[in-house]
Short mmCIF file of C-alpha atoms in Angstrom, two decimals:
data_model
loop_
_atom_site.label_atom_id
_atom_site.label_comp_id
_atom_site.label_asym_id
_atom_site.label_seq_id
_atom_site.Cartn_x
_atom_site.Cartn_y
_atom_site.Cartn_z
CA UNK A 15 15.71 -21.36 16.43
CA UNK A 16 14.79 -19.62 13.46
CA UNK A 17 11.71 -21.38 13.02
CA UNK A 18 10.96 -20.66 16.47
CA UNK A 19 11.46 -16.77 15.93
CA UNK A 20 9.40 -17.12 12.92
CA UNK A 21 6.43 -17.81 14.11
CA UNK A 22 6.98 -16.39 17.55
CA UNK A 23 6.92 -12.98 15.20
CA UNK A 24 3.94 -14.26 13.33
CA UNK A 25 1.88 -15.23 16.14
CA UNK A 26 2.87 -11.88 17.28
CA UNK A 27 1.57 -9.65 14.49
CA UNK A 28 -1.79 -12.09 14.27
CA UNK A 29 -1.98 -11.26 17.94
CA UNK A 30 -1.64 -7.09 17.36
CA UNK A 31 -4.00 -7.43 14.51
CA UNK A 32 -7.22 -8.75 16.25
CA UNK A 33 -6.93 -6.36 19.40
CA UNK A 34 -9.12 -3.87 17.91
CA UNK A 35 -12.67 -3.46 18.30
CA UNK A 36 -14.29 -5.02 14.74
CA UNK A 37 -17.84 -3.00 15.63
CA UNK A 38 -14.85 0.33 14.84
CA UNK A 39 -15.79 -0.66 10.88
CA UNK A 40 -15.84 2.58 9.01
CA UNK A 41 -14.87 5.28 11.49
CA UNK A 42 -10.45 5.08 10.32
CA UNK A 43 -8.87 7.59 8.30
CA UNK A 44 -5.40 8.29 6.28
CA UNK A 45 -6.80 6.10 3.95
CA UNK A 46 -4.20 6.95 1.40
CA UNK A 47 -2.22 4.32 2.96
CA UNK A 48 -3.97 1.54 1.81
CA UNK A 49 -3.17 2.79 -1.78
CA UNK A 50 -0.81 1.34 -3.80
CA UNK A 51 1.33 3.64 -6.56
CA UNK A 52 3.40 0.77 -7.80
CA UNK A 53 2.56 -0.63 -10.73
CA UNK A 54 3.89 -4.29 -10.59
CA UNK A 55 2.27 -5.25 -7.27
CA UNK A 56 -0.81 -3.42 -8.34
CA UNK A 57 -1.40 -5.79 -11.07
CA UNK A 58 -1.26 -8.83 -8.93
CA UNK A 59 -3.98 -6.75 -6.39
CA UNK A 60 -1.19 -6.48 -4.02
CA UNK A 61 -1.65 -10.12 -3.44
CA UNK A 62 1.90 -10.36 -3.52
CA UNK A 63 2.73 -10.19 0.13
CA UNK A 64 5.01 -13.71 0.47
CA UNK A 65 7.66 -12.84 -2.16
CA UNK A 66 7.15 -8.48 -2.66
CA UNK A 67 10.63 -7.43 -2.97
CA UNK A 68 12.76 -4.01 -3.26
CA UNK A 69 10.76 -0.61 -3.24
CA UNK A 70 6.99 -1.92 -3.27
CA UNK A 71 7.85 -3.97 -0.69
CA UNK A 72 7.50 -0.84 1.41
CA UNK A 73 4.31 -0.48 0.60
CA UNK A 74 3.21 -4.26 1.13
CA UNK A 75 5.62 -6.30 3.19
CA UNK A 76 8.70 -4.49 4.86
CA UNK A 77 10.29 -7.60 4.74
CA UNK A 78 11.04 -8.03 1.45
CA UNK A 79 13.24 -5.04 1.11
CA UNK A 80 16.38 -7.44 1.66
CA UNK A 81 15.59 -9.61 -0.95
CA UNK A 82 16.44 -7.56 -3.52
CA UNK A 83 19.89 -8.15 -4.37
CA UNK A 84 21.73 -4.57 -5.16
CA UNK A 85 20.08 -1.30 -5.25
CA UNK A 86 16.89 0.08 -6.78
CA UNK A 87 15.05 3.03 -7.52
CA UNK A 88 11.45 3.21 -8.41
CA UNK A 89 8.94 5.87 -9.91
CA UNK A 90 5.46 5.34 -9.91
CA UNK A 91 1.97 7.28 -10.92
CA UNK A 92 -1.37 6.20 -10.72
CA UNK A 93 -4.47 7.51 -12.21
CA UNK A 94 -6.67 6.69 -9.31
CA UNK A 95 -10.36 5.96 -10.51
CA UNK A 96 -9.78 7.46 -14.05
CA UNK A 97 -12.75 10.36 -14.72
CA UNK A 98 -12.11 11.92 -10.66
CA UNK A 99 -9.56 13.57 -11.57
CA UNK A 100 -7.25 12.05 -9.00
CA UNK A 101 -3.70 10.65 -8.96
CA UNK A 102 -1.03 9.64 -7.09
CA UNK A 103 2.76 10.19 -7.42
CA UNK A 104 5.58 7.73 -5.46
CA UNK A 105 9.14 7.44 -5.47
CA UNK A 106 11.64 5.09 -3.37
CA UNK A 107 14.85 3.87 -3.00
CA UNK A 108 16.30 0.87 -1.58
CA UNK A 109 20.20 -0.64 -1.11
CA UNK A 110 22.00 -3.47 0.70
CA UNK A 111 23.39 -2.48 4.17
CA UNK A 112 26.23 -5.18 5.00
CA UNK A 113 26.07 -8.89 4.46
CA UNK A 114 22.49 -9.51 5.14
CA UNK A 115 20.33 -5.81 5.85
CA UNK A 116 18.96 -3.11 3.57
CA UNK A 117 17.44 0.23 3.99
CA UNK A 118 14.91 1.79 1.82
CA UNK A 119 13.56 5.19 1.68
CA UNK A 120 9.83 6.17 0.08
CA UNK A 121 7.72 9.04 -0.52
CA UNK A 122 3.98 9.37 -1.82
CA UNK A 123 1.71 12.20 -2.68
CA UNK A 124 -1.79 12.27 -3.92
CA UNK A 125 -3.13 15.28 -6.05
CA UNK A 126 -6.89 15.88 -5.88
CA UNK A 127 -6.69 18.13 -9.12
CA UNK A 128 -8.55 22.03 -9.07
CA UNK A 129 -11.04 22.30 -5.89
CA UNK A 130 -13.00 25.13 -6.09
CA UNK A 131 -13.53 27.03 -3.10
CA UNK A 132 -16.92 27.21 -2.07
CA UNK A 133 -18.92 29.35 1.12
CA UNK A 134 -22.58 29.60 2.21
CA UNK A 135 -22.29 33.24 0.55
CA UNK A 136 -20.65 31.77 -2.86
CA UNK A 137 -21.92 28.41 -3.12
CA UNK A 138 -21.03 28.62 -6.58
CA UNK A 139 -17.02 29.29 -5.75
CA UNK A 140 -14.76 32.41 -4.82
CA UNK A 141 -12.52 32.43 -7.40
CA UNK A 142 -10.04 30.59 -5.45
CA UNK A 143 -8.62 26.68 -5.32
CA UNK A 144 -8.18 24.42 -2.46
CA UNK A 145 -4.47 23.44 -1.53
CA UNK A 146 -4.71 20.10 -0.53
CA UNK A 147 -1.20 17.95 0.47
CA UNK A 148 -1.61 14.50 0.91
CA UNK A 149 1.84 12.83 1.69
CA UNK A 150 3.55 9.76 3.68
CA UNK A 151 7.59 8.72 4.48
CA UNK A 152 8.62 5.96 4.66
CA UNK A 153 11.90 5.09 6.20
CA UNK A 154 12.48 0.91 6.22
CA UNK A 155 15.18 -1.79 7.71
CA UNK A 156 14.82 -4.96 6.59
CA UNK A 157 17.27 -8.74 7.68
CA UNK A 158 17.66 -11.94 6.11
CA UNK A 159 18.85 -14.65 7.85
CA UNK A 160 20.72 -17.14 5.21
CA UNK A 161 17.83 -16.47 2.82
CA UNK A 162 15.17 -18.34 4.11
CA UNK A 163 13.84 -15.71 6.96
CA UNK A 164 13.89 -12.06 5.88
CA UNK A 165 12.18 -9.62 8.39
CA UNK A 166 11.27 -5.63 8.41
CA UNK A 167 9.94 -2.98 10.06
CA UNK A 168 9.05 0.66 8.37
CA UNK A 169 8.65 3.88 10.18
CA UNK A 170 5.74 5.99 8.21
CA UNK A 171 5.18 9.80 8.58
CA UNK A 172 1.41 10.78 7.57
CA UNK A 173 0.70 14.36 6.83
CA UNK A 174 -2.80 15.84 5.62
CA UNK A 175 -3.26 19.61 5.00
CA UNK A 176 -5.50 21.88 3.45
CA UNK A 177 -4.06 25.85 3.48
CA UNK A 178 -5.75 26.41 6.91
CA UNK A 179 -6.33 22.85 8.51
CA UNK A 180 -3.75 20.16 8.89
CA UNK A 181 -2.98 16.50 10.61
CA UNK A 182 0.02 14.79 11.47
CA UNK A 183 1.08 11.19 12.37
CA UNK A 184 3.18 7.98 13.06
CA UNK A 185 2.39 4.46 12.41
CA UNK A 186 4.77 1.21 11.75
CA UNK A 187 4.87 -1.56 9.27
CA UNK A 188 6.37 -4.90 10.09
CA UNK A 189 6.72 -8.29 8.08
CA UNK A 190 7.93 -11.59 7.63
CA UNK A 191 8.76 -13.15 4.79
CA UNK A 192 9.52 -17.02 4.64
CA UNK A 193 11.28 -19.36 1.50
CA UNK A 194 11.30 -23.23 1.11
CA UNK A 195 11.79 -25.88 -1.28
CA UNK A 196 14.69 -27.03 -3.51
CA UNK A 197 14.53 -24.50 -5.53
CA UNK A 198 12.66 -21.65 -2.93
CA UNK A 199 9.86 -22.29 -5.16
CA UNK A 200 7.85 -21.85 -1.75
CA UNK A 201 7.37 -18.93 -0.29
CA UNK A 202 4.93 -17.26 2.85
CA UNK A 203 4.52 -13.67 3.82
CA UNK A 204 2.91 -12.01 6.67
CA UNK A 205 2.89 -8.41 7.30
CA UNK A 206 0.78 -6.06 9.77
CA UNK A 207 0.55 -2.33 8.56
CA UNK A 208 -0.43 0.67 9.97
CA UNK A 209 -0.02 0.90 13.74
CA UNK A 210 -0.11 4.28 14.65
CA UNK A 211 -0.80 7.06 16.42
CA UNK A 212 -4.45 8.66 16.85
CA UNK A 213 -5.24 12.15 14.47
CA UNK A 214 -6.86 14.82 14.51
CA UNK A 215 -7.50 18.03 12.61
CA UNK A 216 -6.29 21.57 13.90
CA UNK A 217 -6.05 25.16 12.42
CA UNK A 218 -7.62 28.20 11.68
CA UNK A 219 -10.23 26.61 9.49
CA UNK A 220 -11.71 25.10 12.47
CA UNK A 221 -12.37 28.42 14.33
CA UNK A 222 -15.73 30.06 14.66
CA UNK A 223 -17.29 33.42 15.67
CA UNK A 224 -19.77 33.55 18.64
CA UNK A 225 -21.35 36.30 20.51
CA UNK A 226 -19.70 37.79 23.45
CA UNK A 227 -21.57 36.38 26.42
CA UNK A 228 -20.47 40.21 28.35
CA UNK A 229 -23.21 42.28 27.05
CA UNK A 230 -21.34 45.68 27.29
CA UNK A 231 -18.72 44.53 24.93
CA UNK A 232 -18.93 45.20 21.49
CA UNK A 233 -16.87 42.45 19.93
CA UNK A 234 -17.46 38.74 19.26
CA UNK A 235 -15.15 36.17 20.81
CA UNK A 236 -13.49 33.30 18.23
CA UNK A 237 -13.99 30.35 19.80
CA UNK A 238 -11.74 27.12 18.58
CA UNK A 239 -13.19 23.85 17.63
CA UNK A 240 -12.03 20.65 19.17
CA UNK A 241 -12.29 17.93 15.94
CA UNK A 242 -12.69 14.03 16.74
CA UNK A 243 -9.68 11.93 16.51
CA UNK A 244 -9.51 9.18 14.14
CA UNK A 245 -7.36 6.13 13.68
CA UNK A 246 -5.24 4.44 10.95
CA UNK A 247 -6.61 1.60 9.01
CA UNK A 248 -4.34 -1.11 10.52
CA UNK A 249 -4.49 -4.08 8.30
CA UNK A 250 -2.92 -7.81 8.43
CA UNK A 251 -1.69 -9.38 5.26
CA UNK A 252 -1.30 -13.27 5.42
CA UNK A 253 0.05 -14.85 1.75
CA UNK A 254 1.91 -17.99 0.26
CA UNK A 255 2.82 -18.66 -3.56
CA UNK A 256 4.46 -21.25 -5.00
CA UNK A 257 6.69 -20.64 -8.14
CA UNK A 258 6.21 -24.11 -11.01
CA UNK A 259 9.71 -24.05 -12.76
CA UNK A 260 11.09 -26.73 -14.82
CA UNK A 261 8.07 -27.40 -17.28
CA UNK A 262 9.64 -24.57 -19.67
CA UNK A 263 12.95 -24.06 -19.92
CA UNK A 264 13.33 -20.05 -18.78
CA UNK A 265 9.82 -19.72 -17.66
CA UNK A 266 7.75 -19.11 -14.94
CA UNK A 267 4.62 -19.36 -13.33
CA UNK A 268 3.71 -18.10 -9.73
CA UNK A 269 0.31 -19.28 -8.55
CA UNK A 270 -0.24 -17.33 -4.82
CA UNK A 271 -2.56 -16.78 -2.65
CA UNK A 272 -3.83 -14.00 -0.10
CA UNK A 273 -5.78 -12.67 2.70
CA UNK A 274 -6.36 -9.53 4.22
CA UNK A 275 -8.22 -8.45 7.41
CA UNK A 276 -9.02 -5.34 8.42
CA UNK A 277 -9.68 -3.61 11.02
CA UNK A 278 -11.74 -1.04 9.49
CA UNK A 279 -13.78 -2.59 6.85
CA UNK A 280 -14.25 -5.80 5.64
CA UNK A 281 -12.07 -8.45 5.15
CA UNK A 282 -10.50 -9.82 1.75
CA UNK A 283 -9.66 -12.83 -0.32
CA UNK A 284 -7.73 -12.80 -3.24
CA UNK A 285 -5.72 -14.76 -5.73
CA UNK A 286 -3.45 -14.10 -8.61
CA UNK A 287 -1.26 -15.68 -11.20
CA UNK A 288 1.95 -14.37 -12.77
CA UNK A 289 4.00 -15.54 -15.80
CA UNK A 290 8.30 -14.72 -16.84
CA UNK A 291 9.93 -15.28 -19.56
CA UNK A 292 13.27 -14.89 -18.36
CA UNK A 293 12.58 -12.89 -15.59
CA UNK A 294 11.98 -9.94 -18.69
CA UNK A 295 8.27 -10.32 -19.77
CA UNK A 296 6.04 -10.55 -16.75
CA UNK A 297 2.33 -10.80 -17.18
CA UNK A 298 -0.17 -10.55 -14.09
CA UNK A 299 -3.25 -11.44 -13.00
CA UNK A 300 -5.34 -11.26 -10.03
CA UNK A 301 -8.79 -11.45 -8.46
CA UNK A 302 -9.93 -10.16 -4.92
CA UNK A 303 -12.79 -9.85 -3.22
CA UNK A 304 -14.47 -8.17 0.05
CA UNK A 305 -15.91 -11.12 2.30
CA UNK A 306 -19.20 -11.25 3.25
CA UNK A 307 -20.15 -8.07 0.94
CA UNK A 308 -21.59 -9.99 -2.53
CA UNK A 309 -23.15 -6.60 -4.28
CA UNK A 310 -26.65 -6.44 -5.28
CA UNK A 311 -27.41 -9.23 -2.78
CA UNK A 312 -29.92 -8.83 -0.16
CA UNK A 313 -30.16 -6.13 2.53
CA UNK A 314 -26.52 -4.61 0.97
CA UNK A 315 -26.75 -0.96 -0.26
CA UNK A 316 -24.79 -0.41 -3.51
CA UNK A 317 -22.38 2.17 -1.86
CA UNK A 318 -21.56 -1.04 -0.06
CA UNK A 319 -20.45 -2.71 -2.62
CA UNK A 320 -16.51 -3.02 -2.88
CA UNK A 321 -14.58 -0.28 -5.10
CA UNK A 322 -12.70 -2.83 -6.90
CA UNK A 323 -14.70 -5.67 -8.36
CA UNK A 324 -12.34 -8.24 -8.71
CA UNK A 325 -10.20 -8.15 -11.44
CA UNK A 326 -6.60 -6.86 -12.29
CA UNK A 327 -3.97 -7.19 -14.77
CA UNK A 328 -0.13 -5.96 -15.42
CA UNK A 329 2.34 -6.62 -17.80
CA UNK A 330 5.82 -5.55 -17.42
CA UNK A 331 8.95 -5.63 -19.55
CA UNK A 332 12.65 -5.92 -17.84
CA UNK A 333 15.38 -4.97 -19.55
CA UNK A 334 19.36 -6.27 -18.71
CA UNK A 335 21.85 -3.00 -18.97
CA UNK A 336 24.70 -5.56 -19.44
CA UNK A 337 24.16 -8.48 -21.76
CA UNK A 338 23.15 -11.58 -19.33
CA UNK A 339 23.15 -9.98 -16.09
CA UNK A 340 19.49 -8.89 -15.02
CA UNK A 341 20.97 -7.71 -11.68
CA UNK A 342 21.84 -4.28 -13.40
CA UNK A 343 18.30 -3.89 -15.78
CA UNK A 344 15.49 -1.01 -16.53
CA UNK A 345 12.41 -1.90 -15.94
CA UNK A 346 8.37 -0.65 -16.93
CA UNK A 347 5.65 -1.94 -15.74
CA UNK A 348 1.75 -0.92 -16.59
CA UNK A 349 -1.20 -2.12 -14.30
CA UNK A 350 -5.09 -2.04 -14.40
CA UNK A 351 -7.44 -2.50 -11.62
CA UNK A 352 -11.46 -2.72 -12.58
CA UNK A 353 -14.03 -0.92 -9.89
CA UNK A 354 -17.62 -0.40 -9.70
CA UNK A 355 -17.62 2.96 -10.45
CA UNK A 356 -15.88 5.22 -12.62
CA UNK A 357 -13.13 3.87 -15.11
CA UNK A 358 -10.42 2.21 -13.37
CA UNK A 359 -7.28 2.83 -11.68
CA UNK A 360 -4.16 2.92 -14.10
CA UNK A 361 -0.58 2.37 -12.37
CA UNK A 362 2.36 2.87 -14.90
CA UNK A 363 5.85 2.62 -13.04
CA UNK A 364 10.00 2.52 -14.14
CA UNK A 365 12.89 1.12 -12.18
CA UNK A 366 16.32 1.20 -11.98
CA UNK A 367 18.51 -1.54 -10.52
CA UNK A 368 22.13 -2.16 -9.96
#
């Protein structure tokens, strides 16, 4: 019966996935959620979606909230494409609920840095800076069943505001995480993100002045503009690794494997590798590319190309607060991810578990 429910839910998600309209490509917004401000996962691509556990699993695969054993809190910054002045800014929390369940909390900002405010009559700036907040909640449940089916689901509040102009949504998360093999050196993940509610801008930035159509009046009428909805990027994350133990005595190596469709842009392929030593040095690798977008190749524009151009890379060090027991550690963890333009993005991250 589990297996049954398993793949009842991931025919489900594949299903919910592919009812958009693909010819949509381009035209979603709140793209801040398909940004990643945790450092581990970020070195691996987020190509990690079969065995993502505790806080980042929030951001990747709801489902793997329950397989972290304890509690955990998690800090993360990003210097998003290093030179634009841009970062991001996450925290979350996550603890076991009963036997089998576990709730985490998240929060993420982005900061644009100083935006100088500019008008037809000042095109070289006012004087003044442009507040923009860029934030999303998180609030996830996540079940295991006897450690070899762990699902979730994630509620998300999306909020983006400017002093005078602002937009507010909903959208959902939900995963499935799967584990096999003598030693659950197998694992598959499936997740479908961002199912939501349409946006739209409102405020007093979107008013205008027009002339009063009643020639004896002396006034002008302030009409309100109507702005076009927009969607969320959905997105469906499909990914299995499989963990080689034994060769080494306290080692590790996780080959895995993923792929990502969306409905907004193009799809992806990646693949990554990751390396412990005692579950306290962790080094990452990964690779990922956009399908059917090769840059530089015929008939593509360069602002086609993808933003990332493949490669990432992470190391992280884990450290036990008792003597033997990793269950109660501190960890850091740095990341890099290459793109076409600009100088990278930089994730550094610290976490807390007991």
């Amino acid at each position: 019966m589990k297996k049954i429910y398993f793949f009842a839910l991931a025919s489900l998600l594949w299903a919910g996935a592919y009812a958009g309209n693909p010819d949509r490509q381009g035209e979603a917004g709140a793209t801040q959620l398909l940004m990643n401000p945790w450092a581990p996962s970020a070195g691996l691509h987020t190509l990690n979606t079969s065995y993502v556990s505790g806080v980042e699993a929030m951001r990747l695969n709801p489902a793997g909230v329950s397989r972290f054993a304890g509690t955990q809190v998690m800090l993360g910054y990003a210097n998003y494409l290093q030179g634009a002045d841009i970062s991001m800014q996450a925290a979350g929390v996550t603890s076991k609920l009963g036997k089998n369940g576990a709730l985490g909390f998240s929060v993420m900002s982005l900061d644009f840095g100083d935006i100088a405010v500019t008008t037809t009559e000042q095109p070289e700036g006012t004087g003044a800076q442009l507040n923009l907040s860029f934030i999303n909640v998180g609030l996830t449940y996540s079940h295991r069943f006897e450690n070899k089916v762990s699902v979730g689901i994630t509620l998300r509040g999306v909020s983006e505001a400017s002093s005078d102009v602002s937009s507010f949504g909903f959208a959902i998360d939900a995963g499935v995480q799967y584990v096999t093999g003598e030693y659950e050196e197998f694992k598959f993940g499936l997740s479908l993100r961002n199912l939501g509610s349409r946006m739209s801008y409102g405020g007093q930035a979107l008013a205008t002045t027009a002339p009063n159509p009643d020639q004896s009046a002396d006034y002008n009428l302030t009409l309100q503009q109507r702005a076009a909805s927009f969607e969320m990027p959905s997105v469906l994350n499909i990914g299995a690794s499989y963990d080689f133990l034994g060769a080494i005595e306290n080692q590790r190596v996780t080959l895995m494997a993923n792929f990502t469709a969306n409905s907004f842009s193009r799809d992806e392929l990646g693949a990554g590798l990751e390396y412990a030593f005692r579950e306290q040095f962790t080094a990452r690798l990964g690779y990922r590319t956009d399908l059917d977008a090769a840059a530089g190749s015929e008939g593509t524009f360069a602002d086609e190309s993808p933003l990332y151009n493949g490669l990432s890379a992470g190391v992280g060090v884990k450290v036990p607060l008792r003597r033997g027991d990793l269950s109660r550690s501190f960890s850091i963890d740095y990341a890099f991810r290459n793109t076409r333009i600009y100088n990278g993005t930089h994730n550094i991250g610290i976490s807390l578990g007991f």
